[in-house]
Amino acid sequence: MTHASHTTTPGTDSSASAAAPALPLKAGRWAFDPLHSAVGFTIRHLGISKVRGRFNDLRAELVVGDTLETSSITATIGLASIDTGNADRDAHVRAADLLDVEKRPTMTFRSTRITGAGEDWTMDGDLTIGDVTRPVAFAVEFGGVVDVPVDGSRHAGFEATGEFRRSAFGLDFAPGLLGDVIKVSLEVQFVEPR
């Protein structure tokens, strides 16, 4: 599910900030912090309740450019890392008749446009599952930037939420048993380039 999270622009002169809102992020390639990042999802079961889970294999890349147009985020999830808290169910979901992680090993999000200001942003992009790519949008909350006293590194935090229809990606197994809409939530941190 990328996302993800999102990207931004460092503030420069007033004309640049009037043209494109900026976050206080240093330009460059920010390192992904996997120890303080996670991706979860929910899907309806039988139409009456939700199954919640997570993916334990998440990688992301944040590149902050001089403008929003030159900033980007890419997030890749290893689909075999699905974890719903039930090992038998997870093994079944990975199988060829359902998610088929041999055929669809990853879900990747690549941003195409970032808009917003302050704490609230929108990140549009392309989501690819297997050999199918569709446009999706994530609402992104910018948590801020903080210096870590232990090592002096500077971290930025984001929360991204969005949803997509699994049928649009050819994942139309178990209709009636499982809902079509999958909601995704990412909490991610990145470390400022030195």
PDB file of N, CA and C in Angstrom, residues 34-129:
ATOM      1  N   PRO A  34      12.869   2.814   9.668  1.00  0.00           N
ATOM      2  CA  PRO A  34      11.920   1.700   9.765  1.00  0.00           C
ATOM      3  C   PRO A  34      11.510   1.365  11.196  1.00  0.00           C
ATOM      4  N   LEU A  35      12.334   1.726  12.180  1.00  0.00           N
ATOM      5  CA  LEU A  35      12.011   1.403  13.567  1.00  0.00           C
ATOM      6  C   LEU A  35      10.862   2.247  14.110  1.00  0.00           C
ATOM      7  N   HIS A  36      10.588   3.371  13.452  1.00  0.00           N
ATOM      8  CA  HIS A  36       9.517   4.255  13.911  1.00  0.00           C
ATOM      9  C   HIS A  36       8.489   4.489  12.808  1.00  0.00           C
ATOM     10  N   SER A  37       8.289   3.474  11.995  1.00  0.00           N
ATOM     11  CA  SER A  37       7.337   3.552  10.893  1.00  0.00           C
ATOM     12  C   SER A  37       6.516   2.272  10.843  1.00  0.00           C
ATOM     13  N   ALA A  38       5.287   2.385  10.358  1.00  0.00           N
ATOM     14  CA  ALA A  38       4.405   1.224  10.275  1.00  0.00           C
ATOM     15  C   ALA A  38       3.305   1.479   9.263  1.00  0.00           C
ATOM     16  N   VAL A  39       2.763   0.389   8.710  1.00  0.00           N
ATOM     17  CA  VAL A  39       1.631   0.495   7.787  1.00  0.00           C
ATOM     18  C   VAL A  39       0.562  -0.510   8.211  1.00  0.00           C
ATOM     19  N   GLY A  40      -0.659  -0.009   8.363  1.00  0.00           N
ATOM     20  CA  GLY A  40      -1.774  -0.859   8.740  1.00  0.00           C
ATOM     21  C   GLY A  40      -2.893  -0.765   7.724  1.00  0.00           C
ATOM     22  N   PHE A  41      -3.844  -1.684   7.802  1.00  0.00           N
ATOM     23  CA  PHE A  41      -4.980  -1.672   6.880  1.00  0.00           C
ATOM     24  C   PHE A  41      -6.215  -2.222   7.572  1.00  0.00           C
ATOM     25  N   THR A  42      -7.376  -1.892   7.010  1.00  0.00           N
ATOM     26  CA  THR A  42      -8.636  -2.493   7.443  1.00  0.00           C
ATOM     27  C   THR A  42      -9.440  -2.876   6.210  1.00  0.00           C
ATOM     28  N   ILE A  43     -10.203  -3.970   6.352  1.00  0.00           N
ATOM     29  CA  ILE A  43     -11.112  -4.417   5.298  1.00  0.00           C
ATOM     30  C   ILE A  43     -12.340  -5.011   5.980  1.00  0.00           C
ATOM     31  N   ARG A  44     -13.500  -4.801   5.397  1.00  0.00           N
ATOM     32  CA  ARG A  44     -14.728  -5.319   5.994  1.00  0.00           C
ATOM     33  C   ARG A  44     -14.828  -6.828   5.800  1.00  0.00           C
ATOM     34  N   HIS A  45     -15.342  -7.515   6.826  1.00  0.00           N
ATOM     35  CA  HIS A  45     -15.579  -8.954   6.783  1.00  0.00           C
ATOM     36  C   HIS A  45     -17.070  -9.197   6.932  1.00  0.00           C
ATOM     37  N   LEU A  46     -17.666  -9.860   5.925  1.00  0.00           N
ATOM     38  CA  LEU A  46     -19.096 -10.173   5.896  1.00  0.00           C
ATOM     39  C   LEU A  46     -19.965  -8.917   5.932  1.00  0.00           C
ATOM     40  N   GLY A  47     -19.356  -7.751   5.721  1.00  0.00           N
ATOM     41  CA  GLY A  47     -20.097  -6.508   5.731  1.00  0.00           C
ATOM     42  C   GLY A  47     -20.515  -6.025   7.109  1.00  0.00           C
ATOM     43  N   ILE A  48     -20.102  -6.737   8.164  1.00  0.00           N
ATOM     44  CA  ILE A  48     -20.593  -6.384   9.502  1.00  0.00           C
ATOM     45  C   ILE A  48     -19.492  -5.966  10.468  1.00  0.00           C
ATOM     46  N   SER A  49     -18.250  -6.250  10.142  1.00  0.00           N
ATOM     47  CA  SER A  49     -17.150  -5.858  11.023  1.00  0.00           C
ATOM     48  C   SER A  49     -15.892  -5.684  10.178  1.00  0.00           C
ATOM     49  N   LYS A  50     -14.808  -5.274  10.827  1.00  0.00           N
ATOM     50  CA  LYS A  50     -13.556  -5.028  10.104  1.00  0.00           C
ATOM     51  C   LYS A  50     -12.465  -5.966  10.583  1.00  0.00           C
ATOM     52  N   VAL A  51     -11.684  -6.431   9.626  1.00  0.00           N
ATOM     53  CA  VAL A  51     -10.447  -7.139   9.950  1.00  0.00           C
ATOM     54  C   VAL A  51      -9.325  -6.116   9.834  1.00  0.00           C
ATOM     55  N   ARG A  52      -8.483  -6.075  10.851  1.00  0.00           N
ATOM     56  CA  ARG A  52      -7.353  -5.146  10.850  1.00  0.00           C
ATOM     57  C   ARG A  52      -6.059  -5.926  10.752  1.00  0.00           C
ATOM     58  N   GLY A  53      -5.095  -5.339  10.076  1.00  0.00           N
ATOM     59  CA  GLY A  53      -3.807  -5.991   9.961  1.00  0.00           C
ATOM     60  C   GLY A  53      -2.725  -4.983   9.647  1.00  0.00           C
ATOM     61  N   ARG A  54      -1.544  -5.496   9.418  1.00  0.00           N
ATOM     62  CA  ARG A  54      -0.406  -4.650   9.089  1.00  0.00           C
ATOM     63  C   ARG A  54       0.506  -5.394   8.130  1.00  0.00           C
ATOM     64  N   PHE A  55       1.409  -4.662   7.539  1.00  0.00           N
ATOM     65  CA  PHE A  55       2.468  -5.256   6.738  1.00  0.00           C
ATOM     66  C   PHE A  55       3.785  -4.932   7.430  1.00  0.00           C
ATOM     67  N   ASN A  56       4.582  -5.934   7.671  1.00  0.00           N
ATOM     68  CA  ASN A  56       5.816  -5.747   8.435  1.00  0.00           C
ATOM     69  C   ASN A  56       7.016  -5.368   7.581  1.00  0.00           C
ATOM     70  N   ASP A  57       6.873  -5.453   6.266  1.00  0.00           N
ATOM     71  CA  ASP A  57       7.970  -5.090   5.349  1.00  0.00           C
ATOM     72  C   ASP A  57       7.590  -3.806   4.619  1.00  0.00           C
ATOM     73  N   LEU A  58       8.095  -2.687   5.119  1.00  0.00           N
ATOM     74  CA  LEU A  58       7.818  -1.374   4.541  1.00  0.00           C
ATOM     75  C   LEU A  58       9.131  -0.668   4.278  1.00  0.00           C
ATOM     76  N   ARG A  59       9.287  -0.150   3.066  1.00  0.00           N
ATOM     77  CA  ARG A  59      10.449   0.675   2.706  1.00  0.00           C
ATOM     78  C   ARG A  59       9.920   1.939   2.056  1.00  0.00           C
ATOM     79  N   ALA A  60      10.586   3.054   2.316  1.00  0.00           N
ATOM     80  CA  ALA A  60      10.117   4.317   1.749  1.00  0.00           C
ATOM     81  C   ALA A  60      11.299   5.234   1.471  1.00  0.00           C
ATOM     82  N   GLU A  61      11.076   6.147   0.539  1.00  0.00           N
ATOM     83  CA  GLU A  61      12.100   7.113   0.165  1.00  0.00           C
ATOM     84  C   GLU A  61      11.455   8.484   0.027  1.00  0.00           C
ATOM     85  N   LEU A  62      12.045   9.473   0.680  1.00  0.00           N
ATOM     86  CA  LEU A  62      11.562  10.842   0.617  1.00  0.00           C
ATOM     87  C   LEU A  62      12.656  11.718   0.018  1.00  0.00           C
ATOM     88  N   VAL A  63      12.336  12.360  -1.084  1.00  0.00           N
ATOM     89  CA  VAL A  63      13.269  13.299  -1.707  1.00  0.00           C
ATOM     90  C   VAL A  63      12.623  14.676  -1.660  1.00  0.00           C
ATOM     91  N   VAL A  64      13.266  15.603  -0.962  1.00  0.00           N
ATOM     92  CA  VAL A  64      12.774  16.967  -0.857  1.00  0.00           C
ATOM     93  C   VAL A  64      13.556  17.824  -1.843  1.00  0.00           C
ATOM     94  N   GLY A  65      12.828  18.417  -2.769  1.00  0.00           N
ATOM     95  CA  GLY A  65      13.452  19.271  -3.767  1.00  0.00           C
ATOM     96  C   GLY A  65      13.329  20.736  -3.407  1.00  0.00           C
ATOM     97  N   ASP A  66      13.667  21.587  -4.342  1.00  0.00           N
ATOM     98  CA  ASP A  66      13.557  23.027  -4.134  1.00  0.00           C
ATOM     99  C   ASP A  66      12.120  23.515  -4.252  1.00  0.00           C
ATOM    100  N   THR A  67      11.262  22.702  -4.852  1.00  0.00           N
ATOM    101  CA  THR A  67       9.835  23.027  -4.958  1.00  0.00           C
ATOM    102  C   THR A  67       9.039  21.757  -4.700  1.00  0.00           C
ATOM    103  N   LEU A  68       7.737  21.924  -4.513  1.00  0.00           N
ATOM    104  CA  LEU A  68       6.880  20.745  -4.363  1.00  0.00           C
ATOM    105  C   LEU A  68       6.938  19.866  -5.598  1.00  0.00           C
ATOM    106  N   GLU A  69       7.054  20.510  -6.764  1.00  0.00           N
ATOM    107  CA  GLU A  69       7.080  19.751  -8.019  1.00  0.00           C
ATOM    108  C   GLU A  69       8.311  18.857  -8.127  1.00  0.00           C
ATOM    109  N   THR A  70       9.388  19.203  -7.432  1.00  0.00           N
ATOM    110  CA  THR A  70      10.611  18.393  -7.504  1.00  0.00           C
ATOM    111  C   THR A  70      10.799  17.540  -6.253  1.00  0.00           C
ATOM    112  N   SER A  71       9.750  17.425  -5.447  1.00  0.00           N
ATOM    113  CA  SER A  71       9.775  16.572  -4.261  1.00  0.00           C
ATOM    114  C   SER A  71       8.958  15.320  -4.529  1.00  0.00           C
ATOM    115  N   SER A  72       9.326  14.226  -3.889  1.00  0.00           N
ATOM    116  CA  SER A  72       8.614  12.975  -4.165  1.00  0.00           C
ATOM    117  C   SER A  72       8.741  12.000  -3.003  1.00  0.00           C
ATOM    118  N   ILE A  73       7.797  11.074  -2.978  1.00  0.00           N
ATOM    119  CA  ILE A  73       7.823   9.974  -2.018  1.00  0.00           C
ATOM    120  C   ILE A  73       7.535   8.682  -2.758  1.00  0.00           C
ATOM    121  N   THR A  74       8.265   7.659  -2.406  1.00  0.00           N
ATOM    122  CA  THR A  74       8.001   6.316  -2.907  1.00  0.00           C
ATOM    123  C   THR A  74       7.939   5.383  -1.706  1.00  0.00           C
ATOM    124  N   ALA A  75       6.939   4.528  -1.660  1.00  0.00           N
ATOM    125  CA  ALA A  75       6.808   3.550  -0.583  1.00  0.00           C
ATOM    126  C   ALA A  75       6.525   2.184  -1.188  1.00  0.00           C
ATOM    127  N   THR A  76       7.228   1.169  -0.706  1.00  0.00           N
ATOM    128  CA  THR A  76       7.046  -0.196  -1.194  1.00  0.00           C
ATOM    129  C   THR A  76       6.759  -1.122  -0.017  1.00  0.00           C
ATOM    130  N   ILE A  77       5.726  -1.927  -0.163  1.00  0.00           N
ATOM    131  CA  ILE A  77       5.309  -2.881   0.865  1.00  0.00           C
ATOM    132  C   ILE A  77       5.489  -4.288   0.323  1.00  0.00           C
ATOM    133  N   GLY A  78       6.146  -5.139   1.100  1.00  0.00           N
ATOM    134  CA  GLY A  78       6.250  -6.557   0.759  1.00  0.00           C
ATOM    135  C   GLY A  78       4.963  -7.255   1.170  1.00  0.00           C
ATOM    136  N   LEU A  79       4.176  -7.707   0.201  1.00  0.00           N
ATOM    137  CA  LEU A  79       2.851  -8.256   0.512  1.00  0.00           C
ATOM    138  C   LEU A  79       2.913  -9.565   1.296  1.00  0.00           C
ATOM    139  N   ALA A  80       4.009 -10.302   1.183  1.00  0.00           N
ATOM    140  CA  ALA A  80       4.138 -11.540   1.956  1.00  0.00           C
ATOM    141  C   ALA A  80       4.259 -11.270   3.448  1.00  0.00           C
ATOM    142  N   SER A  81       4.497 -10.007   3.822  1.00  0.00           N
ATOM    143  CA  SER A  81       4.664  -9.670   5.239  1.00  0.00           C
ATOM    144  C   SER A  81       3.335  -9.353   5.923  1.00  0.00           C
ATOM    145  N   ILE A  82       2.216  -9.679   5.276  1.00  0.00           N
ATOM    146  CA  ILE A  82       0.905  -9.416   5.881  1.00  0.00           C
ATOM    147  C   ILE A  82       0.803 -10.094   7.242  1.00  0.00           C
ATOM    148  N   ASP A  83       0.224  -9.369   8.203  1.00  0.00           N
ATOM    149  CA  ASP A  83       0.101  -9.880   9.566  1.00  0.00           C
ATOM    150  C   ASP A  83      -1.240  -9.425  10.124  1.00  0.00           C
ATOM    151  N   THR A  84      -2.194 -10.355  10.208  1.00  0.00           N
ATOM    152  CA  THR A  84      -3.506 -10.037  10.767  1.00  0.00           C
ATOM    153  C   THR A  84      -3.671 -10.615  12.170  1.00  0.00           C
ATOM    154  N   GLY A  85      -2.576 -11.139  12.724  1.00  0.00           N
ATOM    155  CA  GLY A  85      -2.644 -11.728  14.052  1.00  0.00           C
ATOM    156  C   GLY A  85      -3.094 -13.170  14.047  1.00  0.00           C
ATOM    157  N   ASN A  86      -3.263 -13.758  12.859  1.00  0.00           N
ATOM    158  CA  ASN A  86      -3.662 -15.154  12.750  1.00  0.00           C
ATOM    159  C   ASN A  86      -2.820 -15.804  11.645  1.00  0.00           C
ATOM    160  N   ALA A  87      -1.871 -16.644  12.015  1.00  0.00           N
ATOM    161  CA  ALA A  87      -0.904 -17.208  11.067  1.00  0.00           C
ATOM    162  C   ALA A  87      -1.581 -18.035   9.979  1.00  0.00           C
ATOM    163  N   ASP A  88      -2.610 -18.823  10.340  1.00  0.00           N
ATOM    164  CA  ASP A  88      -3.305 -19.643   9.341  1.00  0.00           C
ATOM    165  C   ASP A  88      -4.016 -18.772   8.313  1.00  0.00           C
ATOM    166  N   ARG A  89      -4.676 -17.725   8.783  1.00  0.00           N
ATOM    167  CA  ARG A  89      -5.365 -16.815   7.871  1.00  0.00           C
ATOM    168  C   ARG A  89      -4.358 -16.107   6.963  1.00  0.00           C
ATOM    169  N   ASP A  90      -3.234 -15.672   7.537  1.00  0.00           N
ATOM    170  CA  ASP A  90      -2.224 -14.967   6.744  1.00  0.00           C
ATOM    171  C   ASP A  90      -1.662 -15.870   5.648  1.00  0.00           C
ATOM    172  N   ALA A  91      -1.414 -17.140   5.976  1.00  0.00           N
ATOM    173  CA  ALA A  91      -0.901 -18.086   4.981  1.00  0.00           C
ATOM    174  C   ALA A  91      -1.913 -18.278   3.859  1.00  0.00           C
ATOM    175  N   HIS A  92      -3.201 -18.324   4.221  1.00  0.00           N
ATOM    176  CA  HIS A  92      -4.250 -18.494   3.217  1.00  0.00           C
ATOM    177  C   HIS A  92      -4.321 -17.267   2.304  1.00  0.00           C
ATOM    178  N   VAL A  93      -4.238 -16.071   2.883  1.00  0.00           N
ATOM    179  CA  VAL A  93      -4.307 -14.848   2.092  1.00  0.00           C
ATOM    180  C   VAL A  93      -3.132 -14.746   1.118  1.00  0.00           C
ATOM    181  N   ARG A  94      -1.955 -15.251   1.502  1.00  0.00           N
ATOM    182  CA  ARG A  94      -0.776 -15.200   0.631  1.00  0.00           C
ATOM    183  C   ARG A  94      -0.884 -16.157  -0.557  1.00  0.00           C
ATOM    184  N   ALA A  95      -1.754 -17.156  -0.466  1.00  0.00           N
ATOM    185  CA  ALA A  95      -1.818 -18.247  -1.440  1.00  0.00           C
ATOM    186  C   ALA A  95      -2.249 -17.766  -2.828  1.00  0.00           C
ATOM    187  N   ALA A  96      -2.016 -18.647  -3.817  1.00  0.00           N
ATOM    188  CA  ALA A  96      -2.255 -18.312  -5.226  1.00  0.00           C
ATOM    189  C   ALA A  96      -3.709 -17.991  -5.535  1.00  0.00           C
ATOM    190  N   ASP A  97      -4.654 -18.575  -4.790  1.00  0.00           N
ATOM    191  CA  ASP A  97      -6.065 -18.322  -5.097  1.00  0.00           C
ATOM    192  C   ASP A  97      -6.579 -17.022  -4.466  1.00  0.00           C
ATOM    193  N   LEU A  98      -5.746 -16.356  -3.661  1.00  0.00           N
ATOM    194  CA  LEU A  98      -6.151 -15.079  -3.073  1.00  0.00           C
ATOM    195  C   LEU A  98      -5.168 -13.984  -3.488  1.00  0.00           C
ATOM    196  N   LEU A  99      -4.315 -13.530  -2.583  1.00  0.00           N
ATOM    197  CA  LEU A  99      -3.414 -12.426  -2.902  1.00  0.00           C
ATOM    198  C   LEU A  99      -2.328 -12.834  -3.895  1.00  0.00           C
ATOM    199  N   ASP A 100      -1.897 -14.077  -3.826  1.00  0.00           N
ATOM    200  CA  ASP A 100      -0.881 -14.619  -4.737  1.00  0.00           C
ATOM    201  C   ASP A 100       0.407 -13.791  -4.693  1.00  0.00           C
ATOM    202  N   VAL A 101       1.119 -13.897  -3.570  1.00  0.00           N
ATOM    203  CA  VAL A 101       2.322 -13.082  -3.382  1.00  0.00           C
ATOM    204  C   VAL A 101       3.482 -13.512  -4.283  1.00  0.00           C
ATOM    205  N   GLU A 102       3.389 -14.696  -4.877  1.00  0.00           N
ATOM    206  CA  GLU A 102       4.401 -15.070  -5.864  1.00  0.00           C
ATOM    207  C   GLU A 102       4.245 -14.219  -7.125  1.00  0.00           C
ATOM    208  N   LYS A 103       3.019 -13.977  -7.507  1.00  0.00           N
ATOM    209  CA  LYS A 103       2.723 -13.169  -8.688  1.00  0.00           C
ATOM    210  C   LYS A 103       2.746 -11.677  -8.368  1.00  0.00           C
ATOM    211  N   ARG A 104       2.350 -11.341  -7.138  1.00  0.00           N
ATOM    212  CA  ARG A 104       2.268  -9.941  -6.710  1.00  0.00           C
ATOM    213  C   ARG A 104       3.098  -9.761  -5.446  1.00  0.00           C
ATOM    214  N   PRO A 105       4.406  -9.695  -5.560  1.00  0.00           N
ATOM    215  CA  PRO A 105       5.240  -9.627  -4.347  1.00  0.00           C
ATOM    216  C   PRO A 105       5.179  -8.286  -3.619  1.00  0.00           C
ATOM    217  N   THR A 106       4.874  -7.214  -4.342  1.00  0.00           N
ATOM    218  CA  THR A 106       4.919  -5.901  -3.710  1.00  0.00           C
ATOM    219  C   THR A 106       3.720  -5.033  -4.081  1.00  0.00           C
ATOM    220  N   MET A 107       3.513  -4.029  -3.253  1.00  0.00           N
ATOM    221  CA  MET A 107       2.587  -2.940  -3.532  1.00  0.00           C
ATOM    222  C   MET A 107       3.423  -1.668  -3.425  1.00  0.00           C
ATOM    223  N   THR A 108       3.444  -0.858  -4.473  1.00  0.00           N
ATOM    224  CA  THR A 108       4.305   0.322  -4.510  1.00  0.00           C
ATOM    225  C   THR A 108       3.502   1.574  -4.824  1.00  0.00           C
ATOM    226  N   PHE A 109       3.773   2.615  -4.050  1.00  0.00           N
ATOM    227  CA  PHE A 109       3.161   3.924  -4.290  1.00  0.00           C
ATOM    228  C   PHE A 109       4.248   4.909  -4.699  1.00  0.00           C
ATOM    229  N   ARG A 110       3.985   5.662  -5.777  1.00  0.00           N
ATOM    230  CA  ARG A 110       4.892   6.722  -6.235  1.00  0.00           C
ATOM    231  C   ARG A 110       4.092   8.010  -6.371  1.00  0.00           C
ATOM    232  N   SER A 111       4.495   9.035  -5.643  1.00  0.00           N
ATOM    233  CA  SER A 111       3.759  10.294  -5.690  1.00  0.00           C
ATOM    234  C   SER A 111       3.919  10.964  -7.042  1.00  0.00           C
ATOM    235  N   THR A 112       2.867  11.663  -7.459  1.00  0.00           N
ATOM    236  CA  THR A 112       2.904  12.440  -8.699  1.00  0.00           C
ATOM    237  C   THR A 112       2.614  13.920  -8.454  1.00  0.00           C
ATOM    238  N   ARG A 113       1.977  14.228  -7.308  1.00  0.00           N
ATOM    239  CA  ARG A 113       1.653  15.624  -6.996  1.00  0.00           C
ATOM    240  C   ARG A 113       1.411  15.758  -5.508  1.00  0.00           C
ATOM    241  N   ILE A 114       1.911  16.848  -4.923  1.00  0.00           N
ATOM    242  CA  ILE A 114       1.725  17.124  -3.505  1.00  0.00           C
ATOM    243  C   ILE A 114       1.181  18.537  -3.369  1.00  0.00           C
ATOM    244  N   THR A 115       0.092  18.674  -2.602  1.00  0.00           N
ATOM    245  CA  THR A 115      -0.501  19.986  -2.386  1.00  0.00           C
ATOM    246  C   THR A 115      -0.858  20.130  -0.914  1.00  0.00           C
ATOM    247  N   GLY A 116      -1.000  21.380  -0.460  1.00  0.00           N
ATOM    248  CA  GLY A 116      -1.414  21.621   0.911  1.00  0.00           C
ATOM    249  C   GLY A 116      -0.574  22.677   1.579  1.00  0.00           C
ATOM    250  N   ALA A 117      -0.730  22.767   2.902  1.00  0.00           N
ATOM    251  CA  ALA A 117       0.018  23.738   3.690  1.00  0.00           C
ATOM    252  C   ALA A 117      -0.087  23.358   5.163  1.00  0.00           C
ATOM    253  N   GLY A 118       0.839  23.869   5.961  1.00  0.00           N
ATOM    254  CA  GLY A 118       0.808  23.645   7.403  1.00  0.00           C
ATOM    255  C   GLY A 118       0.919  22.176   7.764  1.00  0.00           C
ATOM    256  N   GLU A 119      -0.098  21.662   8.457  1.00  0.00           N
ATOM    257  CA  GLU A 119      -0.081  20.259   8.876  1.00  0.00           C
ATOM    258  C   GLU A 119      -0.828  19.346   7.908  1.00  0.00           C
ATOM    259  N   ASP A 120      -1.664  19.925   7.030  1.00  0.00           N
ATOM    260  CA  ASP A 120      -2.549  19.109   6.196  1.00  0.00           C
ATOM    261  C   ASP A 120      -2.171  19.189   4.727  1.00  0.00           C
ATOM    262  N   TRP A 121      -1.911  18.027   4.160  1.00  0.00           N
ATOM    263  CA  TRP A 121      -1.442  17.926   2.786  1.00  0.00           C
ATOM    264  C   TRP A 121      -2.200  16.822   2.073  1.00  0.00           C
ATOM    265  N   THR A 122      -2.180  16.861   0.756  1.00  0.00           N
ATOM    266  CA  THR A 122      -2.730  15.781  -0.067  1.00  0.00           C
ATOM    267  C   THR A 122      -1.641  15.296  -1.001  1.00  0.00           C
ATOM    268  N   MET A 123      -1.517  13.986  -1.077  1.00  0.00           N
ATOM    269  CA  MET A 123      -0.497  13.379  -1.922  1.00  0.00           C
ATOM    270  C   MET A 123      -1.194  12.487  -2.945  1.00  0.00           C
ATOM    271  N   ASP A 124      -1.132  12.890  -4.215  1.00  0.00           N
ATOM    272  CA  ASP A 124      -1.663  12.071  -5.302  1.00  0.00           C
ATOM    273  C   ASP A 124      -0.529  11.230  -5.874  1.00  0.00           C
ATOM    274  N   GLY A 125      -0.886  10.056  -6.370  1.00  0.00           N
ATOM    275  CA  GLY A 125       0.158   9.226  -6.950  1.00  0.00           C
ATOM    276  C   GLY A 125      -0.395   7.987  -7.609  1.00  0.00           C
ATOM    277  N   ASP A 126       0.526   7.118  -7.990  1.00  0.00           N
ATOM    278  CA  ASP A 126       0.187   5.863  -8.650  1.00  0.00           C
ATOM    279  C   ASP A 126       0.481   4.703  -7.716  1.00  0.00           C
ATOM    280  N   LEU A 127      -0.514   3.854  -7.536  1.00  0.00           N
ATOM    281  CA  LEU A 127      -0.359   2.641  -6.731  1.00  0.00           C
ATOM    282  C   LEU A 127      -0.278   1.453  -7.673  1.00  0.00           C
ATOM    283  N   THR A 128       0.759   0.638  -7.505  1.00  0.00           N
ATOM    284  CA  THR A 128       0.957  -0.541  -8.339  1.00  0.00           C
ATOM    285  C   THR A 128       0.918  -1.793  -7.476  1.00  0.00           C
ATOM    286  N   ILE A 129       0.060  -2.728  -7.849  1.00  0.00           N
ATOM    287  CA  ILE A 129       0.001  -4.046  -7.220  1.00  0.00           C
ATOM    288  C   ILE A 129       0.120  -5.057  -8.330  1.00  0.00           C
TER     289      ILE A 129
END
